[in-house]
């Protein structure tokens, strides 16, 4: 179909957005497919020789475990690794693109890649796709049937003229009817469109560095950090027991404890703890360093012996079958 | 040849397909585009749609104005001339061009973004109608 200024470009295509919005609004019982989130605990810390990154290995799809042993520590450069939380596909594609970009950059500059370069590229890309949050504070109403009574659900953000996302559910404002009821609306629930929070750690020419990057493009440079749904549990362990310039064993122990705290206290994290130790000499990944939660064995036998239930009546009905066709196929027996 | 400056090329709405229609109901492909609705074409369907459409232009504007402030007027002028020269794609309108020189001038031949991974135009499944596109380009349509 010819368009006046048809200039095919790559990148994101928004062709189906209107159709999706229309489908969602018009078909009441439709459950829109959600992106699979990692529901993670990722943690990182700096020790005396380098950086240690740790992550759990569970990927969830709403409330079902989608992958029991997924890899959340991604390779970016031989001396830089990155843990990804948030939407699994976004984290994966983002880190793969960063790895490719770092390789191209290293080839064209002739120098080894640096952690700050990775962080800057990530920030710029995430900010580009975060969407401008020029918003107005609006009141969210629910119109009861009949249109007479209005109940104020609270205050929320109306961003760019679009219905603000409140706690993951779409709401309306003003006179429009709210599809679902929202109890609390917070401006922070509007995620950047690329929903990936990342912990970037590595050792380069300037020393060991650890950065945490958030989905909207903000970042911070820290000595220890945790992200993901289990971040509160992990951060509390790290805050309690972190000391600067720890040895390798202490650092490994602390990371395992932090991620284990996330696994045990958060439903979105689970299975094993993966760990990556990066030093000047190189990086070493260990999968399944520890498994805090083991699937328990069944306690008893649940089969009943024959005759537990009394048989009252027995009838036998023979089926009248007639042979229609008979074929014989010889098997090759060696 | 488009001689307008960068600023006036910014789009604030999604373009409506403009073709001379032989009838009020003609030339609107309901099967591929759905029912025609002006509101659909004026408003963006996704918050990022407009910002993505204008992203390259905005980047270029910013880079050129920085270059002008640092190195004077001649630098961006010469670069824009090179851009225009390189944008005159020699191939026929319905054939895909790799835009290699444009990428080199912009510096995007050394980075990989979503434009290179998703929706690669060289692998697109739809092709424009060759005869119509040539006629349009030559002004016969």
CSV table of C-alpha atoms in Angstrom, one decimal:
chain,number,residue,atom,x,y,z
A,1,UNK,CA,0.0,0.0,0.0
A,2,UNK,CA,1.6,3.2,-1.1
A,3,UNK,CA,2.1,6.0,1.4
A,4,UNK,CA,3.2,9.5,0.5
A,5,UNK,CA,6.2,9.4,2.8
A,6,UNK,CA,6.7,5.7,3.2
A,7,UNK,CA,10.2,5.3,4.4
A,8,UNK,CA,10.7,1.9,5.8
A,9,UNK,CA,12.7,2.1,9.0
A,10,UNK,CA,13.7,-0.6,11.4
A,11,UNK,CA,12.9,-0.5,15.1
A,12,UNK,CA,9.7,-0.6,17.0
A,13,UNK,CA,6.5,-0.8,15.1
A,14,UNK,CA,3.3,0.6,16.7
A,15,UNK,CA,0.9,-0.7,14.1
A,16,UNK,CA,-1.0,-2.9,16.5
A,17,UNK,CA,-1.3,-0.6,19.5
A,18,UNK,CA,-4.6,0.8,18.5
A,19,UNK,CA,-6.0,-2.6,17.7
A,20,UNK,CA,-4.8,-3.9,21.0
A,21,UNK,CA,-6.3,-1.0,23.0
A,22,UNK,CA,-9.5,-1.5,21.1
A,23,UNK,CA,-9.6,-5.2,21.8
A,24,UNK,CA,-8.9,-4.8,25.4
A,25,UNK,CA,-11.6,-2.2,25.9
A,26,UNK,CA,-14.3,-3.9,23.8
A,27,UNK,CA,-13.9,-7.6,24.8
A,28,UNK,CA,-14.7,-7.8,28.5
A,29,UNK,CA,-13.3,-11.1,29.4
A,30,UNK,CA,-10.1,-10.8,27.5
A,31,UNK,CA,-6.9,-11.5,29.3
A,32,UNK,CA,-4.1,-9.7,27.6
A,33,UNK,CA,-1.0,-11.8,27.5
A,34,UNK,CA,1.6,-10.4,29.9
A,35,UNK,CA,5.3,-10.3,29.4
A,36,UNK,CA,7.1,-12.9,31.5
A,37,UNK,CA,8.9,-11.2,34.4
A,38,UNK,CA,11.9,-12.5,36.1
A,39,UNK,CA,10.6,-11.7,39.6
A,40,UNK,CA,14.1,-11.7,40.9
A,41,UNK,CA,16.7,-11.1,43.5
A,42,UNK,CA,19.9,-9.9,42.1
A,43,UNK,CA,22.7,-8.5,44.3
A,44,UNK,CA,26.3,-7.3,43.8
A,45,UNK,CA,29.1,-6.1,46.0
A,46,UNK,CA,32.7,-4.8,45.6
A,47,UNK,CA,35.4,-6.6,47.6
A,48,UNK,CA,39.1,-6.0,47.8
A,49,UNK,CA,40.1,-7.6,44.5
A,50,UNK,CA,37.0,-7.0,42.4
A,51,UNK,CA,33.3,-7.5,42.1
A,52,UNK,CA,30.9,-10.3,43.0
A,53,UNK,CA,27.5,-10.6,41.4
A,54,UNK,CA,24.8,-12.9,42.6
A,55,UNK,CA,21.3,-13.8,41.3
A,56,UNK,CA,18.5,-16.3,41.9
A,57,UNK,CA,17.3,-18.5,39.0
A,58,UNK,CA,13.5,-18.4,38.9
A,59,UNK,CA,11.4,-16.8,36.1
A,60,UNK,CA,7.7,-16.2,36.8
A,61,UNK,CA,4.7,-15.7,34.6
A,62,UNK,CA,2.3,-13.9,36.9
A,63,UNK,CA,2.0,-16.5,39.7
A,64,UNK,CA,3.4,-19.5,37.9
A,65,UNK,CA,7.0,-20.5,37.8
A,66,UNK,CA,7.9,-20.3,34.1
A,67,UNK,CA,11.6,-21.4,34.4
A,68,UNK,CA,13.2,-23.0,37.3
A,69,UNK,CA,16.7,-22.5,36.2
A,70,UNK,CA,17.2,-19.5,34.1
A,71,UNK,CA,20.4,-17.5,33.8
A,72,UNK,CA,20.2,-13.9,35.0
A,73,UNK,CA,23.9,-13.1,34.9
A,74,UNK,CA,24.6,-12.0,31.4
A,75,UNK,CA,27.9,-11.6,29.6
A,76,UNK,CA,28.8,-8.1,28.4
A,77,UNK,CA,32.6,-8.2,28.1
A,78,UNK,CA,35.2,-10.6,29.4
A,79,UNK,CA,35.7,-8.3,32.4
A,80,UNK,CA,32.1,-7.0,32.7
A,81,UNK,CA,29.0,-8.9,33.6
A,82,UNK,CA,25.4,-7.7,34.2
A,83,UNK,CA,22.5,-9.1,36.2
A,84,UNK,CA,19.1,-8.3,34.9
A,85,UNK,CA,15.7,-8.0,36.6
A,86,UNK,CA,12.3,-7.0,35.4
A,87,UNK,CA,10.8,-8.3,32.2
A,88,UNK,CA,12.9,-11.2,31.1
A,89,UNK,CA,12.9,-10.5,27.4
A,90,UNK,CA,13.8,-6.9,27.9
A,91,UNK,CA,16.7,-7.7,30.2
A,92,UNK,CA,18.0,-10.3,27.8
A,93,UNK,CA,17.8,-8.3,24.6
A,94,UNK,CA,19.2,-5.2,26.3
A,95,UNK,CA,22.2,-7.0,27.7
A,96,UNK,CA,22.8,-8.7,24.3
A,97,UNK,CA,22.7,-5.4,22.5
A,98,UNK,CA,25.1,-4.0,25.1
A,99,UNK,CA,27.5,-6.8,24.6
A,100,UNK,CA,27.5,-6.3,20.8
A,101,UNK,CA,27.9,-2.6,21.2
A,102,UNK,CA,30.8,-3.0,23.6
A,103,UNK,CA,32.5,-5.3,21.2
A,104,UNK,CA,32.1,-2.8,18.3
A,105,UNK,CA,33.3,0.0,20.6
A,106,UNK,CA,36.3,-1.9,21.7
A,107,UNK,CA,37.2,-2.8,18.1
A,108,UNK,CA,36.9,0.8,16.9
A,109,UNK,CA,38.7,2.5,19.9
A,110,UNK,CA,41.3,-0.3,20.3
A,111,UNK,CA,40.9,-0.3,24.0
A,112,UNK,CA,39.4,-2.7,26.5
A,113,UNK,CA,35.8,-2.0,27.4
A,114,UNK,CA,35.0,0.0,30.6
A,115,UNK,CA,32.1,-0.4,33.0
A,116,UNK,CA,31.2,3.3,32.7
A,117,UNK,CA,30.7,2.9,29.0
A,118,UNK,CA,28.3,0.1,29.5
A,119,UNK,CA,26.4,2.1,32.1
A,120,UNK,CA,26.2,5.2,29.9
A,121,UNK,CA,25.0,3.3,26.9
A,122,UNK,CA,22.4,1.5,29.0
A,123,UNK,CA,21.1,4.8,30.5
A,124,UNK,CA,20.8,6.5,27.2
A,125,UNK,CA,18.9,3.6,25.7
A,126,UNK,CA,16.6,3.2,28.6
A,127,UNK,CA,15.9,6.9,28.8
A,128,UNK,CA,15.1,7.1,25.2
A,129,UNK,CA,12.4,4.4,25.5
A,130,UNK,CA,11.1,5.5,28.9
A,131,UNK,CA,8.5,7.9,27.5
A,132,UNK,CA,8.1,11.5,28.6
A,133,UNK,CA,6.4,11.6,31.9
A,134,UNK,CA,4.9,15.1,31.7
A,135,UNK,CA,2.0,14.4,33.8
A,136,UNK,CA,-0.8,16.1,35.7
A,137,UNK,CA,-2.1,15.0,39.0
A,138,UNK,CA,-5.6,13.9,38.5
A,139,UNK,CA,-8.3,12.4,40.6
A,140,UNK,CA,-9.4,8.9,39.7
A,141,UNK,CA,-13.1,8.3,39.9
A,142,UNK,CA,-15.3,5.3,39.8
A,143,UNK,CA,-18.8,5.8,38.4
A,144,UNK,CA,-21.3,3.5,39.8
A,145,UNK,CA,-24.0,2.2,37.6
A,146,UNK,CA,-26.6,4.8,36.7
A,147,UNK,CA,-23.9,7.5,36.6
A,148,UNK,CA,-25.1,9.2,39.7
A,149,UNK,CA,-22.6,8.5,42.4
A,150,UNK,CA,-19.0,9.0,42.1
A,151,UNK,CA,-16.4,7.6,44.4
A,152,UNK,CA,-13.0,9.1,44.5
A,153,UNK,CA,-10.3,6.4,44.3
A,154,UNK,CA,-7.4,8.7,45.0
A,155,UNK,CA,-4.9,10.8,43.2
A,156,UNK,CA,-2.8,9.6,40.4
A,157,UNK,CA,-0.9,10.7,37.4
A,158,UNK,CA,-2.4,11.4,34.0
A,159,UNK,CA,0.6,11.1,31.8
A,160,UNK,CA,0.7,12.5,28.3
A,161,UNK,CA,-3.0,12.3,27.9
A,162,UNK,CA,-3.0,8.5,28.3
A,163,UNK,CA,-4.6,6.6,31.1
A,164,UNK,CA,-2.1,6.2,33.8
A,165,UNK,CA,-1.3,2.8,34.9
A,166,UNK,CA,-2.2,2.3,38.5
A,167,UNK,CA,-0.9,-0.8,40.2
A,168,UNK,CA,-0.7,-2.5,36.9
A,169,UNK,CA,-4.4,-2.0,36.1
A,170,UNK,CA,-5.7,0.6,33.7
A,171,UNK,CA,-7.9,3.3,35.1
A,172,UNK,CA,-9.8,6.2,33.7
A,173,UNK,CA,-10.3,9.7,35.0
A,174,UNK,CA,-13.0,12.3,35.0
A,175,UNK,CA,-16.3,11.1,33.8
A,176,UNK,CA,-15.2,7.9,32.3
A,177,UNK,CA,-16.0,4.6,33.9
A,178,UNK,CA,-13.3,2.8,35.5
A,179,UNK,CA,-12.9,-0.8,34.4
A,180,UNK,CA,-11.3,-2.1,37.5
A,181,UNK,CA,-11.2,-0.8,41.0
A,182,UNK,CA,-7.9,0.6,42.2
A,183,UNK,CA,-7.2,1.1,45.9
A,184,UNK,CA,-3.9,2.9,45.8
A,185,UNK,CA,-2.4,4.8,42.9
A,186,UNK,CA,1.2,5.7,43.0
A,187,UNK,CA,3.1,7.6,40.3
A,188,UNK,CA,6.0,5.2,40.6
A,189,UNK,CA,4.0,2.3,39.2
A,190,UNK,CA,4.4,3.7,35.7
A,191,UNK,CA,7.3,1.7,34.4
A,192,UNK,CA,9.6,2.6,31.6
A,193,UNK,CA,8.7,0.8,28.4
A,194,UNK,CA,11.7,-1.3,28.5
A,195,UNK,CA,11.2,-2.9,31.9
A,196,UNK,CA,14.7,-3.9,32.8
A,197,UNK,CA,16.6,-3.1,36.0
A,198,UNK,CA,20.2,-4.0,35.8
A,199,UNK,CA,23.2,-4.3,38.0
A,200,UNK,CA,26.4,-3.8,36.0
A,201,UNK,CA,29.7,-4.9,37.6
A,202,UNK,CA,33.2,-5.3,36.3
A,203,UNK,CA,36.9,-4.7,36.7
A,204,UNK,CA,38.5,-2.4,34.2
A,205,UNK,CA,41.6,-0.2,34.0
A,206,UNK,CA,40.2,2.1,36.7
A,207,UNK,CA,39.5,-0.6,39.2
A,208,UNK,CA,36.4,-2.5,40.3
A,209,UNK,CA,33.1,-0.8,39.7
A,210,UNK,CA,29.4,-1.6,40.5
A,211,UNK,CA,26.5,0.3,39.0
A,212,UNK,CA,22.7,-0.2,39.3
A,213,UNK,CA,20.6,1.1,36.5
A,214,UNK,CA,16.8,1.5,36.8
A,215,UNK,CA,14.2,1.1,34.0
A,216,UNK,CA,13.7,4.8,33.4
A,217,UNK,CA,17.4,5.4,32.9
A,218,UNK,CA,18.6,6.5,36.3
A,219,UNK,CA,21.7,5.0,37.8
A,220,UNK,CA,23.9,5.0,40.9
A,221,UNK,CA,27.4,3.9,41.7
A,222,UNK,CA,27.5,1.8,44.8
A,223,UNK,CA,29.6,-0.5,46.8
A,224,UNK,CA,26.8,-3.0,47.3
A,225,UNK,CA,23.3,-3.1,45.8
A,226,UNK,CA,20.3,-5.4,45.2
A,227,UNK,CA,17.5,-5.1,42.7
A,228,UNK,CA,14.4,-7.0,41.8
A,229,UNK,CA,11.3,-8.1,43.7
A,230,UNK,CA,13.4,-9.6,46.5
A,231,UNK,CA,15.6,-6.5,46.8
A,232,UNK,CA,14.3,-5.6,50.3
A,233,UNK,CA,15.3,-8.9,51.8
A,234,UNK,CA,18.7,-8.9,50.1
A,235,UNK,CA,19.5,-5.3,50.8
A,236,UNK,CA,18.7,-5.7,54.5
A,237,UNK,CA,21.3,-8.6,54.7
A,238,UNK,CA,23.8,-6.6,52.8
A,239,UNK,CA,23.3,-3.4,54.9
A,240,UNK,CA,23.8,-5.4,58.0
A,241,UNK,CA,26.9,-7.3,57.2
A,242,UNK,CA,28.8,-5.4,54.5
A,243,UNK,CA,32.3,-4.1,55.3
A,244,UNK,CA,34.5,-2.4,52.7
A,245,UNK,CA,37.5,-4.4,51.4
A,246,UNK,CA,36.3,-7.9,52.3
A,247,UNK,CA,38.1,-11.0,51.3
A,248,UNK,CA,36.9,-13.3,48.5
A,249,UNK,CA,35.4,-15.9,50.9
A,250,UNK,CA,33.6,-13.3,53.0
A,251,UNK,CA,32.3,-11.6,50.0
A,252,UNK,CA,31.0,-14.9,48.5
A,253,UNK,CA,29.4,-15.9,51.8
A,254,UNK,CA,27.6,-12.6,52.1
A,255,UNK,CA,26.3,-12.6,48.5
A,256,UNK,CA,25.0,-16.2,49.0
A,257,UNK,CA,23.3,-15.1,52.2
A,258,UNK,CA,21.8,-12.0,50.6
A,259,UNK,CA,20.3,-13.9,47.6
A,260,UNK,CA,19.1,-16.7,49.9
A,261,UNK,CA,17.3,-14.1,51.9
A,262,UNK,CA,15.6,-13.0,48.8
A,263,UNK,CA,14.8,-16.5,47.7
A,264,UNK,CA,13.2,-17.4,51.1
A,265,UNK,CA,11.2,-14.3,51.6
A,266,UNK,CA,10.0,-13.4,48.1
A,267,UNK,CA,7.7,-15.5,46.1
A,268,UNK,CA,9.1,-14.3,42.8
A,269,UNK,CA,12.6,-15.6,43.6
A,270,UNK,CA,13.6,-19.1,44.0
A,271,UNK,CA,15.6,-22.2,43.0
A,272,UNK,CA,19.3,-21.7,43.1
A,273,UNK,CA,21.9,-19.0,43.7
A,274,UNK,CA,24.2,-18.2,40.8
A,275,UNK,CA,27.4,-16.3,41.4
A,276,UNK,CA,29.9,-14.5,39.3
A,277,UNK,CA,33.3,-13.3,40.6
A,278,UNK,CA,35.2,-10.7,38.5
A,279,UNK,CA,38.7,-9.8,39.3
A,280,UNK,CA,41.6,-8.3,37.4
A,281,UNK,CA,42.5,-11.8,36.2
A,282,UNK,CA,39.1,-12.5,34.7
A,283,UNK,CA,35.6,-13.6,35.5
A,284,UNK,CA,34.3,-16.8,36.8
A,285,UNK,CA,30.6,-17.8,36.8
A,286,UNK,CA,29.4,-20.5,39.1
A,287,UNK,CA,25.9,-21.8,38.5
A,288,UNK,CA,23.9,-23.2,41.4
A,289,UNK,CA,26.3,-22.3,44.1
A,290,UNK,CA,23.7,-23.1,46.7
A,291,UNK,CA,20.1,-24.4,46.7
A,292,UNK,CA,18.3,-23.1,49.7
A,293,UNK,CA,14.9,-24.6,49.0
A,294,UNK,CA,14.8,-28.3,48.1
A,295,UNK,CA,11.6,-29.9,46.9
A,296,UNK,CA,10.6,-32.1,49.7
A,297,UNK,CA,9.9,-35.8,49.4
A,298,UNK,CA,6.4,-37.1,49.9
A,299,UNK,CA,5.8,-38.1,53.4
A,300,UNK,CA,3.6,-41.1,53.0
A,301,UNK,CA,2.1,-43.5,50.5
A,302,UNK,CA,-1.2,-42.5,48.9
A,303,UNK,CA,-2.2,-45.6,47.1
A,304,UNK,CA,-5.0,-47.6,48.6
A,305,UNK,CA,-5.0,-51.4,48.5
A,306,UNK,CA,-7.5,-53.2,46.3
A,307,UNK,CA,-10.7,-53.9,48.2
A,308,UNK,CA,-10.7,-50.7,50.3
A,309,UNK,CA,-13.9,-49.6,48.6
A,310,UNK,CA,-16.6,-52.3,48.7
A,311,UNK,CA,-17.9,-53.4,45.3
A,312,UNK,CA,-21.7,-53.3,45.2
A,313,UNK,CA,-22.5,-54.5,41.7
A,314,UNK,CA,-20.6,-55.7,38.7
A,315,UNK,CA,-21.9,-55.9,35.1
A,316,UNK,CA,-20.0,-57.1,32.0
A,317,UNK,CA,-21.0,-55.9,28.6
A,318,UNK,CA,-19.1,-57.5,25.7
A,319,UNK,CA,-18.7,-55.1,22.7
A,320,UNK,CA,-19.6,-56.6,19.3
A,321,UNK,CA,-16.6,-56.0,17.1
A,322,UNK,CA,-16.0,-57.3,13.6
A,323,UNK,CA,-12.7,-57.5,11.9
A,324,UNK,CA,-12.5,-55.2,9.0
A,325,UNK,CA,-8.9,-55.3,7.8
A,326,UNK,CA,-5.8,-57.2,8.8
A,327,UNK,CA,-2.3,-56.2,7.8
A,328,UNK,CA,0.9,-57.9,8.6
A,329,UNK,CA,4.1,-55.9,8.6
A,330,UNK,CA,7.3,-57.8,9.0
A,331,UNK,CA,9.9,-56.3,11.4
A,332,UNK,CA,13.5,-56.4,10.5
A,333,UNK,CA,15.1,-58.3,13.2
A,334,UNK,CA,18.9,-58.2,13.1
B,1,UNK,CA,13.9,17.4,-3.5
B,2,UNK,CA,13.1,18.4,0.0
B,3,UNK,CA,14.7,21.7,0.8
B,4,UNK,CA,13.0,22.4,4.1
B,5,UNK,CA,15.1,22.7,7.2
B,6,UNK,CA,15.2,20.1,9.9
B,7,UNK,CA,12.8,21.9,12.2
B,8,UNK,CA,9.8,21.8,9.9
B,9,UNK,CA,10.3,18.1,9.2
B,10,UNK,CA,9.3,17.2,12.8
B,11,UNK,CA,6.1,15.3,12.9
B,12,UNK,CA,3.5,16.0,15.5
B,13,UNK,CA,0.9,13.7,14.1
B,14,UNK,CA,0.8,10.5,12.2
B,15,UNK,CA,0.6,10.9,8.5
B,16,UNK,CA,-2.5,10.1,6.6
B,17,UNK,CA,-1.9,8.3,3.4
B,18,UNK,CA,-2.3,10.8,0.7
B,19,UNK,CA,-3.1,9.5,-2.7
B,20,UNK,CA,-5.4,10.9,-5.2
B,21,UNK,CA,-8.5,8.8,-4.8
B,22,UNK,CA,-10.6,8.2,-7.7
B,23,UNK,CA,-13.7,8.0,-5.5
B,24,UNK,CA,-14.4,8.9,-1.9
B,25,UNK,CA,-14.3,5.2,-1.0
B,26,UNK,CA,-11.4,4.3,-3.2
B,27,UNK,CA,-7.8,3.6,-2.3
B,28,UNK,CA,-8.5,2.7,1.3
B,29,UNK,CA,-7.6,-0.9,1.8
B,30,UNK,CA,-10.0,-2.0,4.5
B,31,UNK,CA,-8.5,-5.4,4.7
B,32,UNK,CA,-5.0,-4.2,5.5
B,33,UNK,CA,-5.7,-1.0,7.4
B,34,UNK,CA,-9.1,-1.5,9.0
B,35,UNK,CA,-11.9,1.0,8.9
B,36,UNK,CA,-10.8,4.6,8.1
B,37,UNK,CA,-11.0,6.9,11.0
B,38,UNK,CA,-9.3,10.3,11.1
B,39,UNK,CA,-9.0,10.3,14.9
B,40,UNK,CA,-6.9,7.1,14.6
B,41,UNK,CA,-4.5,8.8,12.2
B,42,UNK,CA,-4.2,12.1,14.1
B,43,UNK,CA,-3.5,10.7,17.6
B,44,UNK,CA,-0.6,8.5,18.4
B,45,UNK,CA,-1.6,5.0,19.6
B,46,UNK,CA,1.3,4.6,21.9
B,47,UNK,CA,3.1,7.2,24.0
B,48,UNK,CA,6.4,6.4,22.3
B,49,UNK,CA,5.2,6.5,18.8
B,50,UNK,CA,5.8,10.2,18.2
B,51,UNK,CA,9.0,10.4,20.1
B,52,UNK,CA,10.4,7.5,18.1
B,53,UNK,CA,9.3,9.0,14.8
B,54,UNK,CA,11.1,12.2,15.6
B,55,UNK,CA,14.1,10.8,17.4
B,56,UNK,CA,16.6,10.8,14.6
B,57,UNK,CA,15.6,14.3,13.5
B,58,UNK,CA,16.0,15.5,17.1
B,59,UNK,CA,19.3,13.9,17.5
B,60,UNK,CA,20.5,15.5,14.2
B,61,UNK,CA,19.2,18.9,15.2
B,62,UNK,CA,21.0,18.7,18.6
B,63,UNK,CA,24.2,17.5,17.1
B,64,UNK,CA,24.2,20.2,14.4
B,65,UNK,CA,23.5,23.0,16.8
B,66,UNK,CA,26.3,21.8,19.1
B,67,UNK,CA,28.7,21.6,16.2
B,68,UNK,CA,27.7,25.1,15.1
B,69,UNK,CA,28.3,26.4,18.6
B,70,UNK,CA,31.7,24.8,18.8
B,71,UNK,CA,33.1,25.0,15.3
B,72,UNK,CA,31.2,27.8,13.6
B,73,UNK,CA,28.6,27.8,10.9
B,74,UNK,CA,30.6,26.1,8.1
B,75,UNK,CA,30.9,22.7,9.8
B,76,UNK,CA,27.2,21.8,10.1
B,77,UNK,CA,26.6,23.4,6.7
B,78,UNK,CA,29.1,21.2,5.0
B,79,UNK,CA,27.9,18.1,6.9
B,80,UNK,CA,24.3,18.8,6.0
B,81,UNK,CA,25.3,19.1,2.3
B,82,UNK,CA,27.0,15.7,2.6
B,83,UNK,CA,23.9,14.2,4.3
B,84,UNK,CA,21.7,15.5,1.5
B,85,UNK,CA,24.1,14.1,-1.1
B,86,UNK,CA,24.1,10.7,0.5
B,87,UNK,CA,20.4,10.6,1.0
B,88,UNK,CA,19.7,10.8,-2.7
B,89,UNK,CA,19.3,7.1,-3.0
B,90,UNK,CA,20.2,5.9,-6.5
B,91,UNK,CA,18.1,2.9,-6.4
B,92,UNK,CA,14.5,2.7,-7.6
B,93,UNK,CA,11.9,3.6,-4.9
B,94,UNK,CA,10.7,0.2,-4.1
B,95,UNK,CA,14.1,-1.3,-3.7
B,96,UNK,CA,15.7,-1.3,-0.3
B,97,UNK,CA,18.9,0.6,0.2
B,98,UNK,CA,21.3,-0.1,3.0
B,99,UNK,CA,22.1,3.6,3.6
B,100,UNK,CA,25.7,2.7,4.4
B,101,UNK,CA,27.1,6.2,3.7
B,102,UNK,CA,24.4,7.8,5.8
B,103,UNK,CA,25.2,5.5,8.7
B,104,UNK,CA,28.9,6.2,8.4
B,105,UNK,CA,28.3,10.0,8.4
B,106,UNK,CA,26.0,9.7,11.4
B,107,UNK,CA,28.4,7.4,13.2
B,108,UNK,CA,25.7,4.7,13.7
B,109,UNK,CA,27.7,2.1,11.7
B,110,UNK,CA,29.5,1.4,15.0
B,111,UNK,CA,26.6,0.8,17.2
B,112,UNK,CA,23.7,-1.6,17.3
B,113,UNK,CA,20.2,-0.4,18.3
B,114,UNK,CA,16.7,-1.7,18.0
B,115,UNK,CA,16.5,-0.3,14.5
B,116,UNK,CA,19.0,-3.0,13.4
B,117,UNK,CA,17.4,-5.9,15.2
B,118,UNK,CA,13.7,-5.4,15.0
B,119,UNK,CA,11.8,-4.9,11.7
B,120,UNK,CA,14.8,-4.9,9.5
B,121,UNK,CA,13.5,-3.2,6.3
B,122,UNK,CA,15.6,-5.5,4.1
B,123,UNK,CA,13.7,-8.5,5.5
B,124,UNK,CA,10.2,-6.9,5.4
B,125,UNK,CA,7.5,-9.1,4.0
B,126,UNK,CA,5.6,-6.3,2.3
B,127,UNK,CA,6.9,-4.6,-0.8
B,128,UNK,CA,5.4,-1.6,-2.3
B,129,UNK,CA,3.7,-1.9,-5.6
B,130,UNK,CA,6.6,-1.2,-8.0
B,131,UNK,CA,4.7,0.4,-10.9
B,132,UNK,CA,2.7,2.7,-8.6
B,133,UNK,CA,5.7,3.8,-6.7
B,134,UNK,CA,7.6,4.6,-9.9
B,135,UNK,CA,4.7,6.5,-11.2
B,136,UNK,CA,4.4,8.4,-8.0
B,137,UNK,CA,8.1,9.3,-8.0
B,138,UNK,CA,7.9,10.5,-11.6
B,139,UNK,CA,4.9,12.5,-10.8
B,140,UNK,CA,2.7,10.7,-13.2
B,141,UNK,CA,0.2,9.6,-10.6
